[in-house]
Every structure is written in structure tokens, then in C-alpha cells.
Tab-separated table of C-alpha atoms in Angstrom:
chain	number	residue	atom	x	y	z
B	1	MET	CA	61.122	0.333	39.388
B	2	ALA	CA	62.450	-1.966	42.077
B	3	ALA	CA	63.588	-0.142	45.172
B	4	LEU	CA	67.179	1.080	44.995
B	5	TYR	CA	69.210	1.305	48.196
B	6	GLY	CA	72.168	3.655	48.593
B	7	GLU	CA	73.285	7.014	49.914
B	8	VAL	CA	71.520	10.330	49.367
B	9	SER	CA	73.324	13.657	49.566
B	10	TRP	CA	72.423	17.238	48.631
B	11	PHE	CA	73.745	19.856	46.253
B	12	CYS	CA	72.984	23.470	45.485
B	13	CYS	CA	71.970	24.807	42.106
B	14	GLY	CA	70.420	27.840	40.504
B	15	ASN	CA	70.789	31.339	41.886
B	16	SER	CA	72.550	31.158	45.210
B	17	TRP	CA	75.086	32.694	47.569
B	18	GLY	CA	78.679	31.811	48.372
B	19	PRO	CA	80.461	29.003	46.520
B	20	CYS	CA	77.095	27.846	45.200
B	21	GLY	CA	76.767	31.021	43.189
B	22	THR	CA	78.793	29.564	40.332
B	23	VAL	CA	77.161	26.166	39.832
B	24	GLY	CA	74.347	27.090	37.416
B	25	LYS	CA	70.952	25.569	36.763
B	26	GLY	CA	72.070	22.019	36.063
B	27	ALA	CA	71.912	19.729	33.060
B	28	CYS	CA	68.170	20.226	32.594
B	29	GLY	CA	68.422	24.003	32.901
B	30	THR	CA	65.726	24.124	35.576
B	31	CYS	CA	67.541	23.351	38.819
B	32	ASN	CA	66.979	25.561	41.860
B	33	SER	CA	67.982	24.936	45.465
B	34	GLY	CA	64.518	25.939	46.655
B	35	SER	CA	62.618	23.469	44.454
B	36	ARG	CA	61.785	19.828	45.040
B	37	GLN	CA	64.295	18.415	42.587
B	38	HIS	CA	67.190	16.005	42.367
B	39	ALA	CA	70.176	14.901	40.334
B	40	TRP	CA	70.294	11.388	38.850
B	41	PRO	CA	73.454	9.622	37.609
B	42	ASN	CA	71.924	8.304	34.381
B	43	THR	CA	70.012	11.108	32.652
B	44	SER	CA	71.819	10.523	29.330
B	45	ALA	CA	74.723	8.614	27.837
B	46	ALA	CA	76.939	11.661	28.294
B	47	CYS	CA	75.904	11.929	31.937
B	48	LEU	CA	76.653	8.264	32.570
B	49	THR	CA	80.190	8.625	31.235
B	50	ILE	CA	80.818	11.144	34.012
B	51	THR	CA	79.036	9.557	36.965
B	52	ARG	CA	79.916	5.869	36.252
B	53	PRO	CA	77.832	4.140	38.954
B	54	ASP	CA	78.674	0.863	37.188
B	55	ARG	CA	82.207	1.143	38.575
B	56	CYS	CA	80.637	0.748	42.018
B	57	GLY	CA	78.417	-2.156	40.946
B	58	GLU	CA	75.309	0.001	40.584
B	59	THR	CA	73.073	-0.417	37.540
B	60	LEU	CA	70.734	2.538	37.321
B	61	ALA	CA	67.960	2.956	34.766
B	62	ARG	CA	68.054	5.815	32.261
B	63	ARG	CA	65.698	8.517	33.531
B	64	THR	CA	65.475	11.936	31.926
B	65	CYS	CA	64.661	15.475	33.028
B	66	GLY	CA	61.375	15.726	34.904
B	67	HIS	CA	61.155	12.065	35.905
B	68	VAL	CA	59.906	11.699	39.481
B	69	HIS	CA	61.658	9.580	42.122
B	70	THR	CA	60.681	9.163	45.756
B	71	THR	CA	63.548	9.150	48.246
B	72	THR	CA	63.040	7.744	51.734
B	73	ASN	CA	65.382	8.518	54.618
B	74	ARG	CA	65.907	5.045	56.078
B	75	CYS	CA	66.864	6.539	59.454
B	76	THR	CA	63.458	8.134	59.964
B	77	GLY	CA	61.118	6.812	57.270
B	78	LYS	CA	60.486	10.337	55.968
B	79	ALA	CA	60.028	10.448	52.194
B	80	ILE	CA	59.861	13.066	49.473
B	81	ALA	CA	58.987	13.011	45.774
B	82	THR	CA	61.237	15.082	43.519
B	83	SER	CA	61.864	15.493	39.804
B	84	ILE	CA	65.148	15.196	37.907
B	85	ALA	CA	66.851	18.532	37.227
B	86	ASP	CA	70.525	17.626	36.877
B	87	CYS	CA	73.073	14.887	36.184
B	88	GLY	CA	74.810	13.536	39.301
B	89	PRO	CA	76.147	12.582	41.748
B	90	GLN	CA	79.530	11.382	40.497
B	91	THR	CA	79.069	7.986	42.084
B	92	ASP	CA	82.425	6.488	41.143
B	93	LEU	CA	84.446	9.010	43.130
B	94	PHE	CA	83.379	7.361	46.369
B	95	CYS	CA	82.796	3.694	45.483
B	96	GLY	CA	82.106	1.571	48.549
B	97	GLU	CA	81.438	4.510	50.838
B	98	ARG	CA	78.885	3.590	53.475
B	99	THR	CA	76.628	5.707	55.698
B	100	CYS	CA	74.779	4.226	58.654
B	101	CYS	CA	72.366	5.122	61.383
B	102	GLY	CA	72.486	2.277	63.844
B	103	SER	CA	72.237	-0.962	61.902
B	104	VAL	CA	70.684	0.680	58.839
B	105	CYS	CA	73.300	1.424	56.193
B	106	GLY	CA	73.461	2.620	52.603
B	107	SER	CA	76.400	2.250	50.212
B	108	ASN	CA	77.347	4.380	47.194
B	109	ARG	CA	75.959	7.795	46.317
B	110	VAL	CA	73.074	7.228	43.950
B	111	ILE	CA	71.020	10.428	44.228
B	112	ASP	CA	71.517	14.083	45.163
B	113	LEU	CA	68.607	16.184	46.398
B	114	THR	CA	68.328	19.951	46.374
B	115	PRO	CA	68.593	21.597	49.804
B	116	SER	CA	64.839	22.138	49.995
B	117	ALA	CA	64.166	18.465	49.256
B	118	TYR	CA	66.900	17.044	51.492
B	119	SER	CA	65.886	19.257	54.408
B	120	ALA	CA	62.363	17.849	54.228
B	121	ILE	CA	63.669	14.381	55.151
B	122	GLY	CA	66.836	15.145	57.149
B	123	SER	CA	69.185	17.822	58.429
B	124	LEU	CA	71.475	19.450	55.865
B	125	SER	CA	74.336	19.178	58.360
B	126	THR	CA	74.302	15.383	58.048
B	127	GLY	CA	75.486	15.571	54.433
B	128	LEU	CA	74.733	11.913	53.723
B	129	LEU	CA	71.951	9.545	54.694
B	130	PRO	CA	71.097	5.925	53.926
B	131	ALA	CA	68.147	6.005	51.552
B	132	MET	CA	65.697	3.964	49.530
B	133	ILE	CA	64.754	5.299	46.098
B	134	THR	CA	61.690	4.263	44.104
I	1	MET	CA	53.865	14.041	65.959
I	2	ASP	CA	55.017	16.255	63.091
I	3	ARG	CA	55.337	20.018	63.292
I	4	ARG	CA	52.085	20.732	61.472
I	5	LYS	CA	50.096	18.460	63.733
I	6	LEU	CA	51.824	20.042	66.704
I	7	LEU	CA	50.764	23.470	65.518
I	8	THR	CA	47.238	22.310	64.934
I	9	SER	CA	46.993	20.770	68.366
I	10	ALA	CA	48.496	23.939	69.796
I	11	VAL	CA	45.574	26.027	68.660
I	12	LEU	CA	43.134	23.382	69.831
I	13	GLY	CA	44.650	23.570	73.315
I	14	GLY	CA	45.967	20.035	73.794
I	15	ALA	CA	48.759	19.326	76.221
I	16	ALA	CA	51.271	18.810	73.442
I	17	GLY	CA	49.850	21.906	71.831
I	18	LEU	CA	50.915	24.043	74.727
I	19	VAL	CA	54.475	23.055	73.990
I	20	GLY	CA	53.974	23.935	70.336
I	21	ALA	CA	52.410	27.249	71.164
I	22	THR	CA	55.319	28.122	73.411
I	23	ALA	CA	57.854	27.084	70.849
I	24	LEU	CA	56.384	29.102	68.040
I	25	GLY	CA	55.036	32.074	69.900
I	26	SER	CA	51.540	33.457	69.494
I	27	LEU	CA	50.184	31.903	66.313
I	28	SER	CA	46.499	32.450	65.759
I	29	PRO	CA	44.224	29.600	64.672
I	30	GLU	CA	43.635	31.490	61.429
I	31	ASP	CA	47.394	31.551	60.775
I	32	VAL	CA	47.759	27.842	61.298
I	33	PHE	CA	44.732	26.692	59.352
I	34	ALA	CA	45.534	29.029	56.465
I	35	ALA	CA	49.020	27.589	56.408
I	36	GLU	CA	47.585	24.075	56.388
I	37	GLY	CA	45.611	24.836	53.250
I	38	ALA	CA	48.413	26.616	51.447
I	39	ASN	CA	50.883	23.842	52.152
I	40	ALA	CA	48.642	20.870	51.493
I	41	LYS	CA	50.080	19.898	48.107
I	42	ILE	CA	53.533	20.586	46.702
I	43	ASN	CA	54.261	18.859	43.412
I	44	PRO	CA	57.666	17.374	42.561
I	45	GLY	CA	59.735	20.021	40.813
I	46	ASP	CA	57.835	22.910	42.351
I	47	PRO	CA	59.329	25.551	44.629
I	48	ASP	CA	58.823	24.591	48.270
I	49	PRO	CA	56.926	27.349	50.121
I	50	ASN	CA	58.190	26.020	53.446
I	51	PHE	CA	61.832	26.583	52.493
I	52	VAL	CA	63.867	29.771	52.083
I	53	GLU	CA	67.350	30.317	50.642
I	54	GLY	CA	69.107	33.672	50.764
I	55	ARG	CA	71.206	36.294	52.562
I	56	ILE	CA	70.206	37.988	55.806
I	57	THR	CA	69.677	41.698	55.279
I	58	GLY	CA	68.242	42.599	58.683
I	59	ILE	CA	67.500	41.226	62.145
I	60	THR	CA	64.940	42.580	64.590
I	61	ASP	CA	64.098	40.782	67.833
I	62	THR	CA	63.381	37.275	66.561
I	63	VAL	CA	62.706	37.997	62.905
I	64	LEU	CA	65.242	37.605	60.119
I	65	PHE	CA	64.768	39.558	56.905
I	66	VAL	CA	66.171	37.595	54.007
I	67	THR	CA	66.686	38.364	50.339
I	68	SER	CA	66.713	35.233	48.219
I	69	SER	CA	69.117	34.892	45.332
I	70	ASP	CA	66.201	35.362	42.924
I	71	GLY	CA	65.476	38.727	44.547
I	72	SER	CA	62.391	37.703	46.533
I	73	LEU	CA	62.050	38.967	50.116
I	74	HIS	CA	61.208	36.824	53.140
I	75	SER	CA	60.579	37.210	56.863
I	76	ILE	CA	61.636	34.304	59.042
I	77	ARG	CA	60.463	34.034	62.632
I	78	VAL	CA	62.935	32.320	64.946
I	79	THR	CA	61.664	30.866	68.210
I	80	ASN	CA	63.140	29.019	71.133
I	81	GLY	CA	62.113	25.852	69.293
I	82	THR	CA	64.149	26.636	66.183
I	83	SER	CA	67.290	24.559	65.678
I	84	ILE	CA	70.194	26.658	64.384
I	85	TRP	CA	73.379	25.344	62.745
I	86	LYS	CA	76.395	27.522	62.006
I	87	LEU	CA	79.336	25.147	61.730
I	88	ASN	CA	77.900	23.560	64.882
I	89	PRO	CA	74.528	23.713	66.603
I	90	THR	CA	74.399	27.240	67.974
I	91	THR	CA	72.190	30.051	69.228
I	92	PHE	CA	70.341	32.939	67.619
I	93	ASP	CA	72.861	35.554	68.772
I	94	GLU	CA	75.467	33.970	66.467
I	95	VAL	CA	73.374	34.756	63.384
I	96	LYS	CA	74.558	37.937	61.650
I	97	VAL	CA	73.492	40.291	58.890
I	98	GLY	CA	75.266	39.189	55.708
I	99	ASP	CA	75.101	35.488	56.521
I	100	GLY	CA	73.681	33.113	53.939
I	101	LEU	CA	71.106	30.593	55.035
I	102	TYR	CA	68.729	27.805	54.248
I	103	ALA	CA	65.582	27.736	56.404
I	104	ARG	CA	62.810	25.196	56.748
I	105	GLY	CA	59.573	25.750	58.630
I	106	LEU	CA	55.930	26.472	58.158
I	107	ARG	CA	54.697	29.312	55.959
I	108	LEU	CA	52.060	31.279	57.840
I	109	ALA	CA	49.122	33.160	56.378
I	110	ASP	CA	50.954	36.499	56.534
I	111	GLY	CA	53.828	35.080	54.494
I	112	THR	CA	56.237	34.733	57.418
I	113	LEU	CA	58.143	31.465	57.672
I	114	ALA	CA	57.993	30.086	61.229
I	115	ALA	CA	61.370	28.340	61.301
I	116	ASP	CA	61.914	24.797	62.473
I	117	SER	CA	65.538	24.786	61.335
I	118	LEU	CA	68.131	27.255	60.101
I	119	TRP	CA	71.397	26.243	58.470
I	120	VAL	CA	73.568	29.354	58.420
I	121	ASN	CA	76.347	29.667	55.814
I	122	ILE	CA	76.235	25.905	55.235
I	123	VAL	CA	77.878	24.610	52.074
I	124	ASN	CA	78.204	21.118	50.643
I	125	LEU	CA	81.015	21.132	48.114
I	126	ASN	CA	82.170	18.339	45.848
I	127	ALA	CA	85.646	19.505	45.034
I	128	HIS	CA	89.131	18.550	43.905
I	129	VAL	CA	92.004	18.995	46.370
I	130	ASP	CA	94.574	21.183	44.625
I	131	SER	CA	96.970	21.382	47.536
I	132	ILE	CA	97.143	21.019	51.294
I	133	GLY	CA	98.515	23.839	53.399
I	134	ARG	CA	99.096	24.306	57.088
I	135	GLY	CA	95.621	24.065	58.569
I	136	SER	CA	93.753	24.357	55.287
I	137	LEU	CA	92.894	22.697	51.985
I	138	ASN	CA	92.980	24.527	48.675
I	139	LEU	CA	90.020	23.250	46.686
I	140	ASP	CA	88.920	23.520	43.083
I	141	HIS	CA	85.138	23.809	43.072
I	142	HIS	CA	83.700	24.110	39.561
I	143	GLY	CA	86.832	25.955	38.512
I	144	GLN	CA	86.737	28.335	41.480
I	145	ARG	CA	89.383	28.276	44.214
I	146	VAL	CA	88.008	27.712	47.708
I	147	VAL	CA	90.175	27.772	50.839
I	148	ALA	CA	88.831	25.291	53.385
I	149	HIS	CA	90.133	25.884	56.901
I	150	VAL	CA	90.531	23.167	59.506
I	151	GLU	CA	89.397	24.241	62.959
I	152	ASN	CA	90.798	22.158	65.779
I	153	GLY	CA	88.107	20.563	67.868
I	154	ARG	CA	85.414	21.190	65.259
I	155	SER	CA	86.572	19.917	61.871
I	156	ALA	CA	86.369	16.186	61.236
I	157	ALA	CA	87.209	13.752	58.457
I	158	VAL	CA	85.382	10.637	57.312
I	159	TYR	CA	87.447	8.151	55.302
I	160	ASN	CA	85.307	5.623	53.419
I	161	ASN	CA	83.249	3.889	56.092
I	162	THR	CA	85.083	5.094	59.176
I	163	PRO	CA	83.546	7.158	61.940
I	164	ALA	CA	84.459	10.865	61.889
I	165	VAL	CA	87.932	11.578	63.237
I	166	SER	CA	89.942	14.743	63.784
I	167	ASP	CA	92.966	13.369	61.899
I	168	MET	CA	93.197	15.029	58.458
I	169	SER	CA	96.511	13.402	57.558
I	170	MET	CA	94.994	10.909	55.106
I	171	LEU	CA	93.702	13.635	52.803
I	172	GLU	CA	95.690	13.831	49.580
I	173	ALA	CA	96.250	16.468	46.933
I	174	GLY	CA	94.809	15.382	43.601
I	175	LYS	CA	91.855	13.541	45.135
I	176	HIS	CA	88.192	14.463	45.330
I	177	VAL	CA	86.455	15.319	48.568
I	178	LYS	CA	83.034	16.317	49.711
I	179	VAL	CA	82.979	19.041	52.335
I	180	ILE	CA	80.217	20.120	54.657
I	181	GLY	CA	81.298	23.467	56.015
I	182	ALA	CA	80.454	27.037	56.889
I	183	TRP	CA	81.115	29.806	54.384
I	184	HIS	CA	82.885	33.003	55.475
I	185	PRO	CA	80.539	35.593	53.937
I	186	ASP	CA	81.832	37.532	50.947
I	187	THR	CA	85.034	35.488	50.698
I	188	ASN	CA	86.152	32.293	48.943
I	189	GLU	CA	86.844	30.687	52.321
I	190	ILE	CA	85.004	28.138	54.416
I	191	THR	CA	85.588	26.304	57.679
I	192	ILE	CA	85.320	22.535	57.477
I	193	SER	CA	82.701	20.760	59.533
I	194	THR	CA	83.149	17.337	57.918
I	195	VAL	CA	85.269	16.349	54.955
I	196	TYR	CA	84.478	13.026	53.245
I	197	ALA	CA	87.278	11.353	51.336
I	198	ALA	CA	87.870	8.018	49.646
I	199	VAL	CA	91.242	6.509	50.522
């Protein structure tokens, strides 16, 4: 697929502590915070009706559970390959949001990584990063 | 130079390696090279051996004993090179038994994780603002109520594309927010580090 530019965030799933303890294993039933996985806004028609990236001008291909994407932190160039384990993020809730590091920016949340995946390319305390997804 | 290369050069005695050896304590060459082999290939979807999630059940000197939510047990070695976050960047003495954590580092041959980074009690919640109280937000997170406290001088808000500011006055009940914060163990409360809101 052509490279997609946007924002990457992180989310917890699977067995966990604190407020994350109630979120479950995701739409694919396999999601765990400690695994190299991600959520994608268009895993099914039902998923797309929730996430609605189109409302932010984003057209994302249908990709189902297990599909592998590579996410690159555009601030550092670090990249990680992960597989789809959930539906998300809910892109339309934050249409037009922009995250930058210097002159490098990404707009709209288009992918969520698990904590283990996100922490391999950036600090969890950042919450959002500009990213390229292939 | 990445951490693994730093470790490798440490055992080979390079100048940069001396820094790595100091930062991570006395790692033997066998530890490092065994770790290299074990960590060479991690497939997408697989558990990451260089990452730990769980609750701290014990602390001795510079080792954290952690029980993951799946019941597995881990030892995490903290060094003077480990970055620690607990609402803000902080120090090892602020880490307590009962805290939750995410840790990233290098898995050594004996199973210990030599930690590069610890994020203690960190949460990232996508939630609905039910109501706004004095110094706190009442959030609905997957049907669970979470009280998110504002701490003056620490908590910040990001509205759309703006830089982080301390002013929380533009937050509205009925809207969605994303909150990076620190959980108060064994409660439904957190302290806000950064709240992201669309206005």
C-alpha cells in the first residue's frame, strides 16, 4: 500500500492492571498489551461505522485481523511491524488534530499500537507521535 | 548507537562500552551475547520478550519483582541509566510495591530484564467526560467511572493543535478526551499528565 501519514497512539488490551483491566482482548480476540499488535480503523464494515476516518478525509483500506503494518516514528525513524488485533482508533473524535516534532507533523489518528509496540519506537509518555504507516 | 550495540561494545571494552557497562552494571559477555540471540527475531503479533507489563510485588536494591496480569513472574534490573516515568520523569525511590508498570529493556540470559525505561502507573484512556468537578474530571471509560485529578503545575491540556497549556477551562462535559495519566493503585482514580481534547 502507499505510505499513509498520520498520528500513532497506544492503547492497552488483554489482561492488565488499573483502568485497563476492563478493556478485553479486542475485536480479534487476541489483543495483549505485551504483544506486537495494533488496532486499525477499518477491520470490517461494523468497525468502520464506529471509527469513521472518512469524516476526517482519511480513506483507509480494509485490513482484517492478523494483517501486518509497519509503523515508523517520523521523529526518530524507528519502525516496528505489528499485526492487527483490534478495531480502532476512533479517528473521527479528533478530526484535524495534529502532532509535531519540529517541522515534522502528522494529522488524524490512524493507528493505535499496543504498549509493547509503541514503546519500541517512542516513549509511552508522549501519547501521540507523527507516523508513517505502510 | 542503539542499546544492544552499546551493550555489545561494552563487553568488548570500547570507550562507549564503558558507559554502557556502567549504566547497566556488571553484565557478562555471555549474558549479552545470549540475549542477542534470543532477541534476534520477534514476529509481528508475538509477545515481546523485551517488554514487561504487571504489578510490582517486591523491591530489593535495584531489582523489581513483577507479576504480570497473565500470572507470569519477572525480575527487572534498574540501573542509573534507566529512565523512569511516574506522572513525570522521576527517580527509583518513587517506585513502590503495588504500582503497575510497563518496562522496556533487554532480556538477559538469566531471564532478568535490564530496563531501559519504566513507565509506572501510566494509563492512556480514551474516555467520555461525564462531568467536571473542582479540580477533577469524572470520566466514563468503557462503562467504568474514572476520576481524573488535575494537579497544578503538572497537569496539562492540549486542544487540537495547540501546545500543552495548564488551562483546563476549555474541557467540556459530554465530549471525548484522551488522557495520559498516572493511576492511583487499587482505586478508580488517576492524576492527569496530559489531556487531549477536540474543541
